Coordinates of C-alpha atoms in Angstrom, one line a residue:
X1 CA -0.1 0.0 0.0
X2 CA 1.5 3.7 -0.8
X3 CA 1.6 5.7 1.7
X4 CA 0.5 9.1 1.7
X5 CA 3.0 12.1 1.5
X6 CA 2.0 15.0 2.2
X7 CA 4.4 18.0 1.2
X8 CA 3.8 21.7 2.8
X9 CA 5.1 24.6 0.1
X10 CA 5.1 27.9 2.3
X11 CA 5.8 30.1 -0.9
X12 CA 7.5 33.3 0.9
X13 CA 7.1 35.8 -2.0
X14 CA 5.4 39.4 -2.4
X15 CA 2.0 38.2 -1.8
X16 CA 0.2 34.6 -2.1
X17 CA -3.3 33.5 -2.5
X18 CA -4.2 30.1 -1.8
X19 CA -6.1 27.9 -4.6
X20 CA -7.7 24.0 -6.1
X21 CA -4.6 23.8 -8.8
X22 CA -7.1 23.8 -11.9
X23 CA -4.2 23.4 -14.1
X24 CA -4.6 26.3 -16.0
X25 CA -2.7 30.1 -15.0
X26 CA -3.4 33.1 -16.9
X27 CA -1.4 33.6 -19.7
X28 CA -0.6 37.0 -20.2
X29 CA 0.3 36.9 -16.6
X30 CA 3.4 38.5 -17.1
X31 CA 4.7 38.6 -13.2
X32 CA 4.0 35.0 -12.6
X33 CA 7.3 32.8 -10.7
X34 CA 8.1 29.8 -11.4
X35 CA 10.0 27.8 -8.2
X36 CA 11.5 24.4 -8.6
X37 CA 13.5 21.4 -6.5
X38 CA 13.9 17.3 -6.7
X39 CA 12.8 14.6 -4.8
X40 CA 15.3 11.8 -5.0
X41 CA 13.4 8.6 -3.6
X42 CA 14.5 5.2 -2.1
X43 CA 12.6 3.2 -4.7
X44 CA 11.3 3.7 -7.8
X45 CA 8.0 3.3 -7.0
X46 CA 5.8 6.2 -9.6
X47 CA 4.6 8.8 -7.0
X48 CA 1.0 11.2 -7.7
X49 CA 1.8 14.5 -6.9
X50 CA -1.6 17.6 -6.5
X51 CA -2.1 20.5 -4.4
X52 CA -4.2 19.8 -1.0
X53 CA -7.5 21.4 -1.3
X54 CA -6.8 22.7 2.5
X55 CA -3.5 23.7 4.5
X56 CA -1.5 20.9 5.7
X57 CA -4.2 19.0 4.2
X58 CA -6.4 19.4 7.1
X59 CA -10.4 18.7 6.7
X60 CA -11.6 21.3 8.3
X61 CA -10.6 25.0 7.9
X62 CA -12.8 26.6 10.9
X63 CA -12.9 30.7 10.8
X64 CA -14.1 32.4 13.6
X65 CA -14.8 36.8 13.6
X66 CA -14.7 38.7 16.5
X67 CA -16.7 41.7 15.5
X68 CA -16.2 45.3 17.1
X69 CA -13.2 45.4 18.4
X70 CA -14.4 45.0 22.1
X71 CA -11.6 45.2 24.4
X72 CA -12.7 40.9 25.8
X73 CA -10.9 39.8 22.5
X74 CA -7.6 41.1 24.1
X75 CA -8.2 40.2 27.8
X76 CA -9.7 36.5 27.2
X77 CA -10.1 35.3 23.9
X78 CA -6.7 36.0 22.9
X79 CA -4.9 34.5 26.4
X80 CA -7.2 32.0 26.1
X81 CA -6.3 30.3 22.4
X82 CA -2.4 31.3 22.5
X83 CA -1.3 31.0 25.6
X84 CA -1.2 33.7 29.2
X85 CA -2.8 34.9 31.6
X86 CA -6.6 35.1 31.4
X87 CA -7.9 38.3 33.1
X88 CA -9.8 38.1 36.0
X89 CA -12.9 40.4 35.8
X90 CA -12.9 43.7 34.2
X91 CA -15.6 46.0 34.7
X92 CA -15.7 48.5 31.5
X93 CA -17.1 52.2 30.8
X94 CA -20.2 50.6 30.3
X95 CA -20.6 49.2 33.8
X96 CA -20.3 45.0 32.0
X97 CA -17.5 43.1 32.6
X98 CA -15.3 42.0 29.4
X99 CA -13.2 39.9 32.0
X100 CA -12.5 36.0 31.8
X101 CA -11.7 33.5 34.8
X102 CA -8.5 35.0 36.0
X103 CA -6.5 31.7 35.0
X104 CA -3.6 31.1 33.1
X105 CA -4.2 28.9 29.6
X106 CA -1.4 27.0 27.5
X107 CA -3.1 28.1 24.9
X108 CA -5.0 25.8 22.2
X109 CA -3.9 24.4 19.0
X110 CA -3.9 22.5 15.7
X111 CA -0.2 21.2 14.4
X112 CA 1.4 21.2 10.7
X113 CA 1.9 17.7 11.1
X114 CA 5.6 18.3 11.1
X115 CA 5.5 17.9 14.6
X116 CA 5.2 21.7 15.0
X117 CA 1.7 22.9 17.7
X118 CA -0.2 26.2 15.6
X119 CA -2.0 28.0 18.0
X120 CA -5.8 28.8 17.3
X121 CA -6.2 32.2 15.9
X122 CA -9.0 34.3 15.0
X123 CA -10.1 37.7 12.6
X124 CA -11.0 40.9 14.7
X125 CA -13.0 43.0 12.3
X126 CA -12.4 46.7 13.5
X127 CA -13.4 50.5 14.5
X128 CA -10.8 52.7 13.7
X129 CA -13.1 55.2 14.8
X130 CA -13.6 52.9 18.3
X131 CA -9.8 52.8 18.6
X132 CA -8.1 54.3 21.5
X133 CA -6.0 54.2 25.2
X134 CA -8.3 56.3 27.3
X135 CA -9.7 56.0 29.3
X136 CA -8.6 52.5 31.0
X137 CA -11.2 50.9 31.2
X138 CA -12.5 51.6 27.8
X139 CA -14.7 49.4 25.4
X140 CA -12.6 49.1 23.0
X141 CA -9.3 47.8 21.8
X142 CA -6.2 50.3 22.0
X143 CA -3.9 50.4 18.3
X144 CA -0.9 48.7 20.8
X145 CA -3.6 45.6 21.6
X146 CA -4.7 45.0 18.1
X147 CA -0.7 45.3 17.1
X148 CA 0.3 42.4 19.6
X149 CA -2.7 40.0 18.3
X150 CA -2.0 41.1 14.3
X151 CA 2.1 40.7 15.1
X152 CA 0.3 37.1 16.5
X153 CA -1.1 36.1 13.2
X154 CA -4.7 37.2 13.7
X155 CA -6.1 39.0 10.6
X156 CA -7.8 42.2 11.0
X157 CA -11.1 43.2 9.0
X158 CA -12.6 46.4 7.4
X159 CA -15.9 46.5 9.9
X160 CA -16.5 50.6 8.9
X161 CA -15.0 53.6 10.1
X162 CA -17.2 54.4 12.9
X163 CA -19.9 51.0 12.7
X164 CA -22.4 53.9 10.8
X165 CA -25.4 52.6 10.0
X166 CA -28.9 54.7 10.2
X167 CA -30.1 56.7 7.3
X168 CA -27.5 59.5 5.8
X169 CA -24.5 56.9 6.3
X170 CA -21.9 57.5 3.5
X171 CA -20.9 54.2 2.9
X172 CA -17.9 54.9 1.0
X173 CA -16.1 56.6 3.6
X174 CA -16.7 54.6 6.4
X175 CA -15.1 52.0 4.2
X176 CA -12.2 54.2 2.9
X177 CA -11.7 55.8 6.3
X178 CA -11.1 52.7 8.2
X179 CA -8.8 51.4 5.5
X180 CA -7.4 54.3 6.3
X181 CA -6.8 54.5 9.6
X182 CA -5.6 51.4 9.8
X183 CA -2.8 51.8 7.2
X184 CA -2.1 55.0 9.2
X185 CA -1.5 53.5 12.7
X186 CA -0.7 49.5 11.6
X187 CA 1.2 49.5 8.3
X188 CA -1.1 46.9 6.0
X189 CA -4.1 47.3 4.2
X190 CA -7.4 45.4 4.8
X191 CA -8.3 43.7 1.8
X192 CA -11.7 41.9 3.7
X193 CA -15.3 43.9 4.5
X194 CA -17.6 42.7 6.9
X195 CA -20.8 44.9 7.1
X196 CA -21.7 46.3 11.0
X197 CA -25.0 45.6 11.7
X198 CA -27.7 47.6 13.5
X199 CA -30.9 49.5 12.8
X200 CA -30.7 51.3 8.8
X201 CA -32.6 51.9 5.6
X202 CA -34.3 49.0 3.8
X203 CA -30.9 46.7 2.9
X204 CA -28.2 49.4 4.0
X205 CA -26.0 46.5 3.9
X206 CA -26.1 46.4 -0.4
X207 CA -24.7 49.8 -0.2
X208 CA -21.8 48.4 2.0
X209 CA -21.8 45.3 0.0
X210 CA -21.3 47.5 -3.3
X211 CA -18.5 50.1 -2.3
X212 CA -16.3 47.6 0.1
X213 CA -15.9 45.7 -3.5
X214 CA -15.0 48.6 -5.7
X215 CA -12.5 49.8 -3.2
X216 CA -10.0 47.4 -2.7
X217 CA -11.7 44.9 -0.6
X218 CA -11.7 40.7 -2.1
X219 CA -14.8 39.7 -0.4
X220 CA -17.6 40.7 2.0
X221 CA -19.0 39.1 5.1
X222 CA -22.9 40.1 4.8
X223 CA -26.5 39.3 6.0
X224 CA -27.5 36.9 3.1
X225 CA -24.4 35.0 0.7
X226 CA -22.9 32.3 -0.2
X227 CA -21.7 29.8 2.6
X228 CA -21.2 29.7 5.4
X229 CA -19.9 26.2 4.4
X230 CA -17.9 25.6 1.5
X231 CA -17.0 23.1 -0.2
X232 CA -13.4 23.3 -1.1
X233 CA -12.7 19.7 -2.5
X234 CA -12.6 21.5 -6.4
X235 CA -12.3 25.5 -7.5
X236 CA -14.1 28.3 -5.9
X237 CA -15.5 30.8 -6.6
X238 CA -13.7 33.8 -4.6
X239 CA -14.2 36.7 -7.0
X240 CA -16.2 39.5 -5.4
X241 CA -17.6 37.2 -2.5
X242 CA -20.2 37.8 -0.9
X243 CA -20.5 34.9 2.5
X244 CA -23.9 35.2 4.6
X245 CA -22.6 35.5 8.2
X246 CA -24.1 33.2 11.2
X247 CA -23.4 34.0 14.8
X248 CA -22.1 31.8 18.1
X249 CA -24.1 33.5 21.3
X250 CA -24.9 32.5 24.3
X251 CA -28.5 31.8 26.0
X252 CA -29.7 35.2 27.8
X253 CA -31.1 33.1 30.2
X254 CA -28.6 30.5 31.5
X255 CA -25.1 29.8 31.5
X256 CA -25.3 26.0 31.0
X257 CA -23.9 24.7 28.1
X258 CA -27.1 23.5 26.3
X259 CA -26.3 26.5 24.5
X260 CA -23.1 25.5 23.2
X261 CA -23.7 21.9 22.4
X262 CA -26.2 22.5 19.6
X263 CA -23.5 24.9 18.2
X264 CA -20.7 22.0 18.5
X265 CA -23.2 19.8 16.7
X266 CA -23.5 21.3 14.0
X267 CA -19.5 22.1 13.2
X268 CA -19.7 17.5 13.8
X269 CA -22.5 17.3 10.9
X270 CA -19.7 19.2 9.1
X271 CA -16.7 17.4 9.8
X272 CA -18.8 14.2 9.4
X273 CA -18.6 15.1 5.4
X274 CA -16.7 12.9 3.1
X275 CA -15.3 15.7 1.6
X276 CA -12.8 18.7 3.0
X277 CA -15.3 22.0 3.9
X278 CA -14.7 25.5 5.1
X279 CA -16.7 26.9 8.0
X280 CA -16.7 30.8 8.8
X281 CA -19.1 31.6 12.0
X282 CA -18.9 35.5 14.2
X283 CA -19.2 36.6 17.5
X284 CA -19.1 39.6 19.4
X285 CA -18.2 39.9 22.7
X286 CA -16.2 37.3 24.6
X287 CA -15.6 38.6 28.4
X288 CA -18.4 37.1 31.5
X289 CA -20.8 39.3 30.3
X290 CA -23.3 38.5 27.6
X291 CA -22.2 42.2 25.9
X292 CA -25.5 43.2 24.0
X293 CA -26.8 39.8 24.2
X294 CA -25.4 39.4 20.6
X295 CA -21.9 37.8 22.7
X296 CA -20.2 34.6 24.7
X297 CA -20.1 34.9 27.5
X298 CA -16.5 33.9 28.4
X299 CA -17.2 30.1 30.2
X300 CA -19.4 29.6 27.5
X301 CA -16.9 30.9 24.8
X302 CA -13.9 28.9 26.4
X303 CA -15.8 25.8 26.8
X304 CA -16.8 26.0 22.9
X305 CA -13.0 26.7 22.0
X306 CA -11.8 24.0 24.6
X307 CA -13.9 21.3 23.1
X308 CA -13.3 22.4 19.6
X309 CA -9.1 21.3 20.7
X310 CA -10.0 18.8 22.0
X311 CA -11.7 16.6 19.7
X312 CA -10.5 18.7 16.5
X313 CA -6.9 19.8 17.2
X314 CA -3.7 18.5 18.8
X315 CA -4.8 16.9 21.1
X316 CA -7.5 14.9 18.9
X317 CA -7.8 13.4 16.2
X318 CA -6.0 17.2 14.6
X319 CA -8.2 17.9 11.1
X320 CA -8.6 21.3 12.0
X321 CA -7.0 24.8 10.8
X322 CA -8.3 27.1 12.5
X323 CA -7.3 30.4 11.3
X324 CA -8.9 34.1 10.0
X325 CA -11.1 34.2 7.1
X326 CA -8.2 36.1 5.0
X327 CA -5.7 33.3 6.0
X328 CA -8.0 30.7 4.2
X329 CA -9.0 32.9 1.2
X330 CA -6.0 33.4 0.3
X331 CA -5.2 29.7 0.6
X332 CA -7.7 28.8 -2.0
X333 CA -6.8 31.6 -4.0
X334 CA -3.4 30.5 -4.9
X335 CA -4.3 26.6 -4.2
X336 CA -7.1 27.4 -7.3
X337 CA -4.1 28.8 -9.8
X338 CA -0.9 27.8 -9.7
X339 CA 0.5 25.0 -11.9
X340 CA 2.2 22.2 -10.5
X341 CA 4.3 19.7 -13.4
X342 CA 6.3 17.0 -12.4
X343 CA 8.9 14.3 -14.1
X344 CA 10.0 11.2 -13.1
X345 CA 12.6 9.4 -13.9
X346 CA 13.4 6.3 -11.9
X347 CA 13.7 7.2 -8.4
X348 CA 14.3 11.5 -9.4
X349 CA 10.8 13.2 -9.4
X350 CA 11.5 17.1 -11.0
X351 CA 8.7 19.3 -9.5
X352 CA 7.9 22.9 -11.1
X353 CA 5.3 25.1 -10.0
X354 CA 3.9 28.2 -10.9
X355 CA 3.1 30.5 -9.7
X356 CA 0.9 33.9 -10.7
X357 CA 1.1 37.2 -10.3
X358 CA 0.1 38.0 -6.5
X359 CA -1.9 41.1 -5.0
X360 CA 0.2 42.6 -2.5
X361 CA -2.2 43.6 -0.2
X362 CA -2.1 39.6 0.7
X363 CA -0.4 38.3 3.5
X364 CA -0.2 34.4 3.5
X365 CA 2.1 32.6 0.8
X366 CA 1.6 28.7 2.0
X367 CA 0.5 25.7 -0.3
X368 CA 0.6 22.4 0.4
X369 CA 0.4 19.7 -1.5
X370 CA -0.2 15.8 -1.3
X371 CA 1.7 12.9 -2.7
X372 CA 1.4 9.4 -2.9
X373 CA 4.6 7.0 -2.1
X374 CA 6.0 4.1 -0.3
X375 CA 8.9 5.7 -0.4
X376 CA 11.3 7.5 2.2
X377 CA 13.0 11.0 0.0
X378 CA 15.7 13.7 0.0
X379 CA 15.4 17.1 -1.4
X380 CA 17.2 19.1 -3.7
X381 CA 16.8 22.9 -4.5
X382 CA 19.1 25.6 -5.5
X383 CA 20.2 28.5 -3.1
X384 CA 16.3 30.7 -3.8
X385 CA 14.3 27.8 -1.5
X386 CA 14.9 27.1 2.1
X387 CA 13.2 23.1 2.2
X388 CA 12.8 21.3 5.4
X389 CA 11.2 17.6 5.1
X390 CA 11.3 14.7 7.0
X391 CA 12.0 12.3 4.4
X392 CA 14.4 10.0 7.0
X393 CA 12.2 9.8 8.9
X394 CA 8.3 9.3 8.5
X395 CA 8.6 11.0 4.6
X396 CA 5.1 12.8 4.7
X397 CA 5.9 16.4 4.6
X398 CA 7.4 19.4 2.9
X399 CA 8.5 22.7 3.5
X400 CA 10.0 25.1 0.9
X401 CA 10.3 28.7 2.1
X402 CA 11.7 31.3 -0.7
X403 CA 13.5 33.6 0.1

């Protein structure tokens, strides 16, 4: 029986997308890039190479977003997932407890399949007009807190500068002013938009969708649209994608975990699907109080995420890729646009990967390949590639990093 070998290729170039290879590269792409390497097999058995539907060859990509930039994200969610001291009870300017249980978390992880643990990462949909350093008991994040989470791999999504929804809103300004604010304060350009919820003119969200997509955003999460479950075993239409948002929220009248168990059963049913999938969900706050009755109380959030980690993370069957919306989007984009060619001659396999021109705003540069072979192997490459592999041990993975 052939063993399935997973090649995990992290292509660090200036911008990247992740997609499902259909063997097609746009012929007019003058800035495409070709990388190549050789696989030296220990036996001459034939190999099969194909791009992996999801990064690290996972079965479920799960993206979770915290709306509005509330400080509970930094006080509770971030340390729980990344590891660290979770805040004690913390009453904010609105007399709402945005803190947690005061414990120290070791973090929640999945693995890359090469012996490395990766912490669960979420996205923050923020309003630049609400980010500030004072007062000390502020309800929203500070720029330094957002920067710290971004540096740890969390993604930042555009949610409008003021979270404006009412009649008279200048939707264009809301989109572009928030883009400018984040660029000025954090030095990167957001590329995905989340429509803010609230009272407004009928179908006001359509105006946000339009302005977001014509002003640099690649996708929009809104009231209605495709998803939130995406089959990713074949090419995914990401062009100007508008995705439907669904929320995970604590119940109003109980602090038991019955409500969370219902949400978790949904994920259980998704995981049972034969083919790999991408699933997206949202909430607002994650402190001890159910903020605006649109949030997850911290005990619920902790129970929910810990259960996911224990079942599908590094401590469970390790089938989950817990990554923000932008990271998964970009993986699928590139996956669908790269061209992989390989030629085998006896024990030698020459692999070439053509990578298309990648937009400047893209943050991620990773591609995973599946290879079927019963043989151990070694890798040969030129100076432009930095490659790691376990071909002499479990011979399952290769990691490639371009300079």
